[in-house]
Amino acid sequence: MIAAALVAVLLILAGPFGAPRLFGAVAQAQPPAPSAPPNAEPLPPDVVRGHCSVCHAYRLVEQQRLDRANWDWVMDDMIDKYGATWIDRALRERIVDYLVEHYGAER
Amino acid sequence: MDSRISPDRRAHMREMLVDGDADARTLARFDAVVSRRRFVSMIGRGGALAALATLGASDLAARGLLGRGLLPAAWAQDPKTIPDKPAMIVHNTRPINGEFPAHMLDDSVTPTERHFVRNNGLVPERAEKRDVQGWTLTVDGEVHTPLTLTLDDLMKMPAVTFPALIECGGNGRGLFDPKVRGNQWGQGAVACSEWTGVRLRDILQRAGLKPSAVYTGHYGEDPPIGKAQPFSRGVPIAKAMEAHTLVAYRMNGTPLDPLNGFPVRLVVPGWIGSCSQKWLTRVWVRDTEHDAEKMLGYSYRVPAYPVVPGKIPPKEDMVVATAWVIKSMITTPAAEAQVRAGDSVPVRGHAWAGENRVARVRVSTDYGETWTSATVKPGSSKYAWARWETAVRLPGKGYHEIWAQAVDDTGDAQPLRQPWNPRGYLGNVVHRVGVVATA
């Protein structure tokens, strides 16, 4: 179906690391810690809103105050159960970072 | 601030659709969305397409999202009010989910305009148009004679009318600590309207249940969102056959509101609201516990034993949530009401107990140290809420809380602190209303 092909194109072109931003110049002797994401810039709010309101209104997101484990659980369901195929793995991580930052359990 | 999308941006987006050979219907849909007067642009400085582009997505891909009608809901008009429910506290607009503050639910019989709305999916077109043409109810599965009933057929069968309580299984979720995912309902996802319809029992008897019939599976015509399965749950056959389980076609004397299930819904009173399928089109009689998506996993399930708050037990330890537990609400005074210290302040509300009966209700104004009994008047039918009332005097100037606790005939009482479960179901902690007393 054409629809599926277009979504596939989006995924392919988004690439594994999302935005093709340059790494900041790093003047240090040792390599960066393995857990440091190469793309640590926070997502713009409108990107999160756009990707998280294709099926349901964003208000559902804004209601939540969840820790990372729960946001991960939600994202699992969004992608695996409910078909949010426009969110690839790297983007997923950055979205969860954003959600924990703005709609986290501590607020 | 003008929140409309700029003509340049609109033209550019439309151009991309045309270049991508978008069909007439897609273009019409695009035009309709962008031309709405209060087109809300949540796009920010860079523009939605630019935002997608920074993720490496090409015009083609962005166009794909637009062209397939996946224009995110945030970019489309966000309704400020929901039709027929003007005072509703709207938790979400798509799908529509909303409730009413406790003080607006004082009536013994909840008026339609104050019946909460809980949706998993979208409102069917037939309901929006209030058009019964072509609607049918199928009853099949473990029955001798599968049935297809029209609304006329249904209305020829013996009808009953009585008030019955429906409460969303997630009512009270907002009070859970730690917080859980989902719509953050307060006290108001509950209502006791008057329902008219045919007993499901009569319909199942007409179809003739086979000995193998143990459970029902309910289906409606509400379009699911995303790739969700069509919303479906069911109940054990004994509950389906209970005299108050209705195939209802009137609510408070008139055809059902589109948001409450037009033209026909199930009313399975006393059980979590998701059993009461709206926009009903099929009852599948099954030889096993219904296993649609919303019967499984953590959906509408609670742990088989009390769990540490915040700790999710394994899936195997989750059991299907069925009847509601003992619960009550204070409908007078309203939260944040101002009263005079020393005056007699009327306090009243409702109480209900799932499959059990309300035994007593008591009220405290000193954080549970001392309690006053309320007089309780049972509802006029088995599953209607009971009414209770009493009066209190607040000792002095300042902030006070009025607490109400109901106990049922098995001795179960509402807890003073909410026990936790991973999805926030069956929240029944004591209702606390804060008031301010003036000297």
Coordinates of C-alpha atoms in Angstrom, one line a residue:
Chain A
M1 CA 0.0 0.0 0.0
I2 CA 1.3 3.5 -0.9
A3 CA 0.6 4.6 2.7
A4 CA 3.0 2.0 4.1
A5 CA 5.6 2.9 1.6
L6 CA 5.5 6.5 2.5
V7 CA 5.9 5.8 6.2
A8 CA 8.8 3.5 5.3
V9 CA 10.4 6.3 3.4
L10 CA 10.1 8.5 6.5
L11 CA 11.7 5.9 8.7
I12 CA 14.6 5.3 6.2
L13 CA 15.3 9.0 5.7
A14 CA 15.1 9.8 9.3
G15 CA 18.2 7.6 9.8
P16 CA 19.4 6.1 13.0
F17 CA 20.5 9.3 14.7
G18 CA 17.7 11.6 13.7
A19 CA 18.8 15.1 12.8
P20 CA 22.0 15.3 10.8
R21 CA 23.6 17.7 13.3
L22 CA 27.4 17.8 13.6
F23 CA 28.9 16.6 16.7
G24 CA 30.3 19.4 18.9
A25 CA 34.0 19.7 18.8
V26 CA 35.3 17.7 21.7
A27 CA 38.9 18.4 22.9
Q28 CA 39.5 15.5 25.2
A29 CA 41.9 12.6 25.5
Q30 CA 39.5 9.8 26.2
P31 CA 36.5 8.7 24.1
P32 CA 33.0 9.8 25.2
A33 CA 31.3 7.5 27.7
P34 CA 29.4 4.8 25.8
S35 CA 26.1 5.8 27.3
A36 CA 26.4 9.4 26.1
P37 CA 24.0 9.8 23.1
P38 CA 25.7 11.3 20.1
N39 CA 22.7 13.6 19.7
A40 CA 22.1 15.0 23.1
E41 CA 20.2 18.1 22.0
P42 CA 16.7 18.2 23.4
L43 CA 13.9 17.9 20.8
P44 CA 11.9 20.9 19.9
P45 CA 8.5 20.8 21.6
D46 CA 6.6 20.9 18.3
V47 CA 8.4 17.8 17.1
V48 CA 7.2 15.8 20.1
R49 CA 3.8 17.2 19.9
G50 CA 3.6 16.4 16.2
H51 CA 4.7 12.8 16.6
C52 CA 2.6 12.2 19.7
S53 CA -0.7 13.6 18.4
V54 CA -1.1 11.8 15.1
C55 CA -3.7 9.5 16.6
H56 CA -4.8 11.1 19.8
A57 CA -4.8 14.7 21.1
Y58 CA -1.7 15.8 22.8
R59 CA -3.7 16.6 25.9
L60 CA -3.4 13.0 26.9
V61 CA 0.4 13.4 27.1
E62 CA 0.1 16.6 29.0
Q63 CA -2.0 15.0 31.7
Q64 CA 0.7 12.5 32.6
R65 CA 3.3 12.7 35.3
L66 CA 5.3 9.5 34.8
D67 CA 8.8 8.2 35.7
R68 CA 11.0 6.8 32.9
A69 CA 9.9 3.2 33.4
N70 CA 6.3 4.1 32.9
W71 CA 7.1 6.4 29.9
D72 CA 9.0 3.5 28.3
W73 CA 6.0 1.2 28.9
V74 CA 3.7 3.7 27.2
M75 CA 6.1 4.0 24.3
D76 CA 6.3 0.2 23.9
D77 CA 2.5 0.2 23.6
M78 CA 2.4 3.2 21.2
I79 CA 4.9 1.6 18.8
D80 CA 4.1 -2.1 19.2
K81 CA 0.4 -2.2 19.9
Y82 CA -1.0 1.0 18.4
G83 CA 1.2 1.4 15.3
A84 CA 3.2 4.6 15.8
T85 CA 5.6 3.5 13.1
W86 CA 6.8 7.0 12.4
I87 CA 8.8 6.9 15.6
D88 CA 12.1 5.0 15.0
R89 CA 14.4 3.7 17.8
A90 CA 16.6 6.8 18.2
L91 CA 13.7 9.2 18.0
R92 CA 11.9 7.1 20.6
E93 CA 14.8 7.6 23.1
R94 CA 14.8 11.4 22.5
I95 CA 11.0 11.6 22.9
V96 CA 11.2 9.6 26.2
D97 CA 13.9 12.0 27.4
Y98 CA 11.6 14.9 26.6
L99 CA 8.6 13.3 28.2
V100 CA 10.5 12.6 31.4
E101 CA 11.8 16.1 31.4
H102 CA 8.5 17.8 30.9
Y103 CA 5.9 15.3 32.2
G104 CA 7.9 13.4 34.7
A105 CA 7.0 12.0 38.1
E106 CA 8.8 14.8 40.0
R107 CA 6.8 17.7 38.7
Chain B
M1 CA -2.1 36.5 18.4
D2 CA -3.2 35.1 15.1
S3 CA -2.9 31.3 15.4
R4 CA -3.9 30.6 11.8
I5 CA -1.4 29.0 9.5
S6 CA 0.1 31.6 7.2
P7 CA -1.1 31.6 3.6
D8 CA 2.5 31.0 2.3
R9 CA 3.0 28.0 4.5
R10 CA -0.5 26.7 3.6
A11 CA 0.3 27.2 -0.1
H12 CA 3.6 25.4 0.2
M13 CA 2.1 22.5 1.9
R14 CA -0.6 22.2 -0.6
E15 CA 1.8 22.4 -3.4
M16 CA 3.7 19.5 -2.0
L17 CA 0.5 17.5 -1.9
V18 CA -0.3 18.3 -5.5
D19 CA 3.2 17.4 -6.6
G20 CA 2.9 14.1 -4.9
D21 CA -0.3 13.3 -6.9
A22 CA -2.6 13.6 -3.9
D23 CA -6.1 12.8 -4.8
A24 CA -9.1 15.2 -4.7
R25 CA -10.4 13.8 -1.4
T26 CA -7.0 14.3 0.3
L27 CA -6.8 17.9 -1.0
A28 CA -10.3 18.6 0.2
R29 CA -9.5 17.3 3.6
F30 CA -6.3 19.4 3.7
D31 CA -8.3 22.5 2.6
A32 CA -11.0 21.9 5.2
V33 CA -8.5 21.5 8.1
V34 CA -6.3 24.6 7.3
S35 CA -9.3 26.8 6.6
R36 CA -10.9 26.4 10.0
R37 CA -11.1 29.8 11.7
R38 CA -9.2 28.8 14.7
F39 CA -6.6 26.6 13.0
V40 CA -4.2 26.1 15.9
S41 CA -0.6 26.2 14.8
M42 CA 1.5 24.4 17.3
I43 CA 4.3 24.5 14.9
G44 CA 6.7 27.1 16.3
R45 CA 9.2 29.1 14.5
G46 CA 10.7 26.5 12.3
G47 CA 7.4 25.2 10.9
A48 CA 6.2 21.7 11.1
L49 CA 7.8 20.6 7.9
A50 CA 11.1 22.2 8.8
A51 CA 10.9 20.3 12.1
L52 CA 10.4 17.0 10.3
A53 CA 13.2 18.0 7.9
T54 CA 15.7 18.4 10.8
L55 CA 15.1 14.8 11.5
G56 CA 16.4 14.0 8.0
A57 CA 12.9 13.4 6.7
S58 CA 12.5 14.5 3.1
D59 CA 9.7 16.4 1.6
L60 CA 8.4 13.2 0.2
A61 CA 8.1 11.6 3.7
A62 CA 6.6 14.8 5.2
R63 CA 4.1 14.9 2.3
G64 CA 3.3 11.3 3.0
L65 CA 2.2 12.1 6.6
L66 CA 0.1 15.0 5.3
G67 CA -1.3 13.2 2.3
R68 CA -2.6 10.2 4.2
G69 CA -4.6 12.4 6.5
L70 CA -2.1 11.9 9.3
L71 CA -2.0 15.7 9.8
P72 CA -1.5 15.5 13.5
A73 CA -4.5 16.3 15.6
A74 CA -2.6 19.1 17.3
W75 CA -2.4 21.0 14.0
A76 CA -6.2 20.7 13.5
Q77 CA -8.9 22.5 15.3
D78 CA -9.1 21.5 18.9
P79 CA -12.7 21.8 20.0
K80 CA -13.1 24.0 23.0
T81 CA -16.4 22.5 24.0
I82 CA -17.9 19.1 23.5
P83 CA -21.4 18.9 21.9
D84 CA -24.2 18.4 24.4
K85 CA -21.9 18.5 27.4
P86 CA -21.2 22.2 28.0
A87 CA -19.9 22.1 31.5
M88 CA -17.7 19.0 31.1
I89 CA -14.1 18.9 32.4
V90 CA -12.4 17.8 29.2
H91 CA -9.5 15.5 29.8
N92 CA -9.0 14.8 26.1
T93 CA -10.6 15.8 22.9
R94 CA -9.4 13.0 20.7
P95 CA -10.7 10.6 21.8
I96 CA -13.2 12.5 23.8
N97 CA -12.9 11.9 27.5
G98 CA -14.5 14.1 30.1
E99 CA -16.2 14.2 33.5
F100 CA -18.1 16.6 35.8
P101 CA -17.2 18.0 39.2
A102 CA -18.8 16.2 42.1
H103 CA -21.1 19.2 43.0
M104 CA -22.7 19.0 39.6
L105 CA -23.7 15.3 40.1
D106 CA -26.0 16.0 43.0
D107 CA -29.2 14.8 41.2
S108 CA -30.5 11.3 42.1
V109 CA -30.9 10.8 38.4
T110 CA -28.0 12.2 36.4
P111 CA -29.2 14.3 33.4
T112 CA -27.7 13.4 30.1
E113 CA -25.8 16.6 29.8
R114 CA -23.9 15.7 32.9
H115 CA -23.2 12.0 32.1
F116 CA -19.5 11.5 31.8
V117 CA -18.0 10.5 28.4
R118 CA -15.3 7.9 28.2
N119 CA -14.0 6.9 24.8
N120 CA -11.3 4.6 23.6
G121 CA -11.9 5.4 20.0
L122 CA -13.8 7.9 17.9
V123 CA -17.5 8.7 17.7
P124 CA -19.1 6.7 14.8
E125 CA -20.6 8.7 12.0
R126 CA -24.0 7.1 12.5
A127 CA -24.0 8.5 16.1
E128 CA -22.8 12.0 15.0
K129 CA -25.6 12.1 12.4
R130 CA -28.2 10.5 14.8
D131 CA -29.2 8.2 11.9
V132 CA -30.5 4.7 12.9
Q133 CA -30.9 3.7 9.3
G134 CA -29.3 0.3 8.7
W135 CA -28.3 -0.3 12.4
T136 CA -28.5 -3.9 13.5
L137 CA -27.6 -6.0 16.5
T138 CA -26.1 -9.4 15.9
V139 CA -26.2 -12.1 18.5
D140 CA -24.1 -15.1 17.6
G141 CA -21.7 -17.8 18.8
E142 CA -22.8 -20.4 21.4
V143 CA -26.5 -19.9 20.6
H144 CA -29.0 -22.2 18.9
T145 CA -30.5 -19.4 16.8
P146 CA -28.2 -16.5 15.8
L147 CA -30.1 -13.2 15.6
T148 CA -30.0 -10.0 13.7
L149 CA -32.2 -7.4 15.3
T150 CA -33.1 -4.0 13.9
L151 CA -34.1 -1.2 16.3
D152 CA -37.7 -1.9 15.4
D153 CA -37.3 -5.5 16.4
L154 CA -35.7 -4.4 19.7
M155 CA -38.5 -2.0 20.4
K156 CA -41.1 -4.7 19.9
M157 CA -39.6 -6.7 22.8
P158 CA -40.7 -6.1 26.4
A159 CA -38.9 -3.0 27.7
V160 CA -37.9 -2.0 31.2
T161 CA -36.8 1.3 32.6
F162 CA -34.8 2.0 35.8
P163 CA -31.9 4.1 37.0
A164 CA -28.6 2.4 36.9
L165 CA -25.0 3.4 37.8
I166 CA -22.2 3.3 35.3
E167 CA -18.7 4.2 36.5
C168 CA -15.5 4.3 34.4
G169 CA -13.1 1.7 35.8
G170 CA -10.4 4.4 35.9
N171 CA -12.5 6.9 38.0
G172 CA -10.2 8.2 40.7
R173 CA -7.0 7.4 38.9
G174 CA -5.9 11.0 39.3
L175 CA -5.6 10.3 43.0
F176 CA -3.1 7.4 42.7
D177 CA 0.3 7.9 44.2
P178 CA 2.7 7.2 42.5
K179 CA 0.8 8.4 39.4
V180 CA -0.1 5.9 36.7
R181 CA -0.6 6.2 33.0
G182 CA -4.0 7.0 31.5
N183 CA -6.7 9.6 31.7
Q184 CA -6.4 11.3 35.1
W185 CA -10.0 11.0 36.3
G186 CA -11.1 12.7 39.5
Q187 CA -14.4 11.9 41.2
G188 CA -16.7 12.5 38.3
A189 CA -16.5 9.6 35.8
V190 CA -19.7 8.2 37.3
A191 CA -23.4 8.7 36.6
C192 CA -26.8 7.2 37.4
S193 CA -29.1 8.0 34.6
E194 CA -32.4 6.3 33.8
W195 CA -32.1 3.6 31.1
T196 CA -34.8 2.0 29.0
G197 CA -34.2 -1.1 27.0
V198 CA -34.6 -4.8 26.6
R199 CA -33.0 -7.2 29.1
L200 CA -30.0 -8.8 27.5
R201 CA -31.4 -12.0 29.2
D202 CA -34.5 -11.9 27.0
I203 CA -32.5 -11.5 23.8
L204 CA -30.1 -14.3 24.8
Q205 CA -33.1 -16.5 25.7
R206 CA -34.6 -15.8 22.3
A207 CA -31.3 -16.9 20.7
G208 CA -31.2 -19.9 23.0
L209 CA -27.9 -20.3 24.9
K210 CA -26.1 -23.6 24.4
P211 CA -24.6 -25.3 27.5
S212 CA -21.2 -24.3 26.2
A213 CA -22.0 -20.5 26.6
V214 CA -19.8 -19.1 29.4
Y215 CA -18.9 -15.5 28.4
T216 CA -20.0 -12.6 26.1
G217 CA -17.8 -10.6 23.8
H218 CA -19.2 -7.1 22.9
Y219 CA -18.6 -5.2 19.7
G220 CA -19.5 -1.7 18.7
E221 CA -19.0 0.6 15.7
D222 CA -16.6 3.2 17.2
P223 CA -13.6 3.5 14.9
P224 CA -10.4 2.7 16.8
I225 CA -7.5 5.1 16.7
G226 CA -4.1 4.2 15.3
K227 CA -3.7 0.5 14.9
A228 CA -5.7 -0.4 18.0
Q229 CA -8.1 -3.2 17.7
P230 CA -11.8 -2.3 17.7
F231 CA -12.7 -1.8 21.4
S232 CA -14.2 -5.0 22.8
R233 CA -14.8 -6.5 26.3
G234 CA -17.2 -9.0 27.7
V235 CA -18.7 -10.4 30.9
P236 CA -19.4 -13.8 32.4
I237 CA -22.7 -15.2 31.2
A238 CA -24.3 -15.0 34.6
K239 CA -23.8 -11.2 34.6
A240 CA -25.1 -11.0 31.0
M241 CA -28.2 -12.9 32.2
E242 CA -28.8 -10.7 35.3
A243 CA -32.1 -9.0 35.1
H244 CA -30.6 -5.4 35.1
T245 CA -28.2 -6.0 32.2
L246 CA -29.8 -4.0 29.4
V247 CA -29.6 -3.5 25.7
A248 CA -30.6 0.2 26.1
Y249 CA -32.0 2.5 23.5
R250 CA -33.2 5.4 25.7
M251 CA -31.4 7.5 28.3
N252 CA -33.5 9.7 30.5
G253 CA -36.5 9.1 28.3
T254 CA -34.9 10.1 25.0
P255 CA -32.7 8.4 22.4
L256 CA -29.1 8.0 23.5
D257 CA -26.7 10.9 23.2
P258 CA -24.2 10.3 20.4
L259 CA -21.4 10.5 23.0
N260 CA -23.1 8.0 25.3
G261 CA -23.7 5.3 22.6
F262 CA -26.4 6.2 20.1
P263 CA -28.5 4.3 19.0
V264 CA -28.0 1.3 21.3
R265 CA -25.6 0.3 24.1
L266 CA -25.1 -2.2 26.8
V267 CA -25.7 -1.1 30.3
V268 CA -24.0 -3.6 32.7
P269 CA -24.6 -1.8 36.0
G270 CA -22.3 -2.0 39.0
W271 CA -19.4 -3.2 36.9
I272 CA -16.5 -1.2 35.4
G273 CA -17.8 1.0 32.6
S274 CA -15.9 -0.8 29.9
C275 CA -18.3 -3.7 30.1
S276 CA -21.1 -1.3 29.0
Q277 CA -20.3 -1.3 25.3
K278 CA -21.4 1.8 23.5
W279 CA -22.6 1.9 19.9
L280 CA -23.4 -1.8 20.2
T281 CA -23.6 -3.9 17.1
R282 CA -22.8 -7.4 18.2
V283 CA -22.9 -9.7 21.2
W284 CA -20.8 -12.8 20.6
V285 CA -21.6 -15.6 23.0
R286 CA -18.4 -17.5 23.7
D287 CA -17.3 -20.8 25.2
T288 CA -14.3 -19.3 26.9
E289 CA -13.4 -16.1 28.7
H290 CA -13.4 -13.3 26.1
D291 CA -9.9 -12.6 24.9
A292 CA -10.1 -9.3 22.9
E293 CA -7.1 -7.0 23.4
K294 CA -8.8 -5.0 26.2
M295 CA -9.4 -8.2 28.2
L296 CA -5.7 -9.1 28.3
G297 CA -2.3 -8.0 29.7
Y298 CA -2.8 -5.1 32.1
S299 CA -5.8 -3.6 30.4
Y300 CA -8.8 -3.5 32.9
R301 CA -6.9 -5.9 35.2
V302 CA -5.9 -5.5 38.8
P303 CA -3.3 -7.5 40.7
A304 CA -4.5 -10.7 42.4
Y305 CA -2.9 -9.5 45.7
P306 CA -2.0 -6.1 47.1
V307 CA 1.2 -4.7 45.6
V308 CA 4.0 -2.3 46.6
P309 CA 3.0 1.1 45.3
G310 CA 4.9 1.7 42.0
K311 CA 5.9 -1.9 41.6
I312 CA 4.2 -3.6 38.6
P313 CA 3.5 -7.3 39.2
P314 CA 4.0 -9.9 36.5
K315 CA 1.3 -10.2 33.9
E316 CA 0.3 -13.6 35.1
D317 CA -0.7 -12.1 38.4
M318 CA -3.3 -9.7 36.9
V319 CA -6.9 -10.6 37.0
V320 CA -9.9 -9.2 35.1
A321 CA -11.6 -6.3 37.0
T322 CA -15.3 -6.8 37.2
A323 CA -17.7 -5.3 39.8
W324 CA -16.9 -1.9 41.3
V325 CA -16.0 -1.8 45.0
I326 CA -17.6 0.3 47.8
K327 CA -17.5 4.0 47.0
S328 CA -19.1 7.3 47.8
M329 CA -18.9 11.0 46.8
I330 CA -19.8 14.3 48.4
T331 CA -21.9 16.4 46.2
T332 CA -22.6 19.2 48.7
P333 CA -20.8 21.3 49.7
A334 CA -18.7 21.9 46.6
A335 CA -14.9 21.9 46.8
E336 CA -13.6 25.3 48.0
A337 CA -17.0 26.3 49.2
Q338 CA -17.1 29.1 51.8
V339 CA -19.1 28.4 54.9
R340 CA -19.6 30.1 58.3
A341 CA -17.8 28.7 61.3
G342 CA -20.3 27.4 63.8
D343 CA -23.2 27.2 61.3
S344 CA -24.9 23.9 60.5
V345 CA -23.6 22.9 57.1
P346 CA -25.6 20.4 55.1
V347 CA -23.4 17.6 53.7
R348 CA -24.8 15.1 51.2
G349 CA -23.9 12.8 48.4
H350 CA -24.2 9.3 46.9
A351 CA -22.9 5.9 47.8
W352 CA -22.8 2.7 45.9
A353 CA -21.2 -0.8 46.2
G354 CA -21.0 -2.7 43.0
E355 CA -22.8 -6.0 43.6
N356 CA -23.1 -5.4 47.3
R357 CA -25.3 -3.0 49.2
V358 CA -24.3 0.2 51.0
A359 CA -24.6 -0.4 54.8
R360 CA -23.6 3.0 56.2
V361 CA -22.0 6.3 55.4
R362 CA -20.1 8.4 57.9
V363 CA -18.6 11.9 57.7
S364 CA -15.5 13.4 59.4
T365 CA -14.3 17.0 59.7
D366 CA -11.2 16.3 61.7
Y367 CA -9.2 14.1 59.3
G368 CA -10.8 10.8 60.4
E369 CA -10.4 11.1 64.1
T370 CA -14.2 11.4 64.8
W371 CA -17.1 10.5 62.6
T372 CA -20.8 11.4 62.3
S373 CA -23.3 8.9 60.8
A374 CA -25.3 10.0 57.8
T375 CA -28.8 8.9 57.0
V376 CA -28.8 6.7 53.9
K377 CA -31.7 6.3 51.5
P378 CA -31.2 3.3 49.1
G379 CA -31.7 4.0 45.4
S380 CA -34.9 3.1 43.7
S381 CA -33.5 0.1 41.9
K382 CA -30.8 -2.5 42.6
Y383 CA -28.0 -0.7 40.9
A384 CA -29.0 2.9 41.5
W385 CA -26.8 4.8 43.9
A386 CA -28.0 5.5 47.4
R387 CA -28.4 9.0 48.7
W388 CA -27.0 10.0 52.0
E389 CA -27.1 13.2 54.1
T390 CA -26.0 14.7 57.4
A391 CA -24.9 18.1 58.7
V392 CA -21.6 19.3 60.2
R393 CA -20.4 22.3 62.1
L394 CA -16.9 23.6 61.5
P395 CA -15.2 24.8 64.7
G396 CA -13.5 27.9 63.6
K397 CA -12.1 30.1 60.9
G398 CA -9.9 28.6 58.2
Y399 CA -9.5 25.6 56.0
H400 CA -11.3 22.3 56.9
E401 CA -11.8 19.0 55.1
I402 CA -15.0 17.1 55.0
W403 CA -14.4 13.4 54.5
A404 CA -17.1 10.8 53.6
Q405 CA -16.6 7.0 54.0
A406 CA -19.1 4.3 52.9
V407 CA -19.1 0.7 54.2
D408 CA -20.9 -2.1 52.4
D409 CA -22.9 -5.0 53.7
T410 CA -19.9 -7.4 53.6
G411 CA -18.0 -5.0 55.9
D412 CA -15.8 -3.6 53.2
A413 CA -15.0 0.1 53.8
Q414 CA -13.5 2.8 51.5
P415 CA -9.8 3.1 52.4
L416 CA -8.5 6.3 53.9
R417 CA -5.5 6.0 51.5
Q418 CA -5.7 4.7 48.0
P419 CA -4.2 1.2 47.5
W420 CA -2.2 1.1 44.3
N421 CA -2.5 -0.9 41.1
P422 CA -0.5 -0.4 37.9
R423 CA -3.2 1.1 35.8
G424 CA -5.2 3.0 38.4
Y425 CA -8.5 1.0 38.3
L426 CA -11.2 0.9 41.0
G427 CA -9.9 4.0 42.8
N428 CA -12.2 4.3 45.8
V429 CA -10.3 6.3 48.4
V430 CA -12.4 8.4 50.7
H431 CA -13.6 11.6 49.1
R432 CA -12.2 14.7 50.8
V433 CA -13.8 18.1 50.1
G434 CA -11.8 21.2 51.3
V435 CA -13.9 24.2 52.5
V436 CA -13.0 27.5 54.0
A437 CA -14.9 28.7 57.1
T438 CA -15.2 32.3 57.9
A439 CA -15.7 33.7 61.4

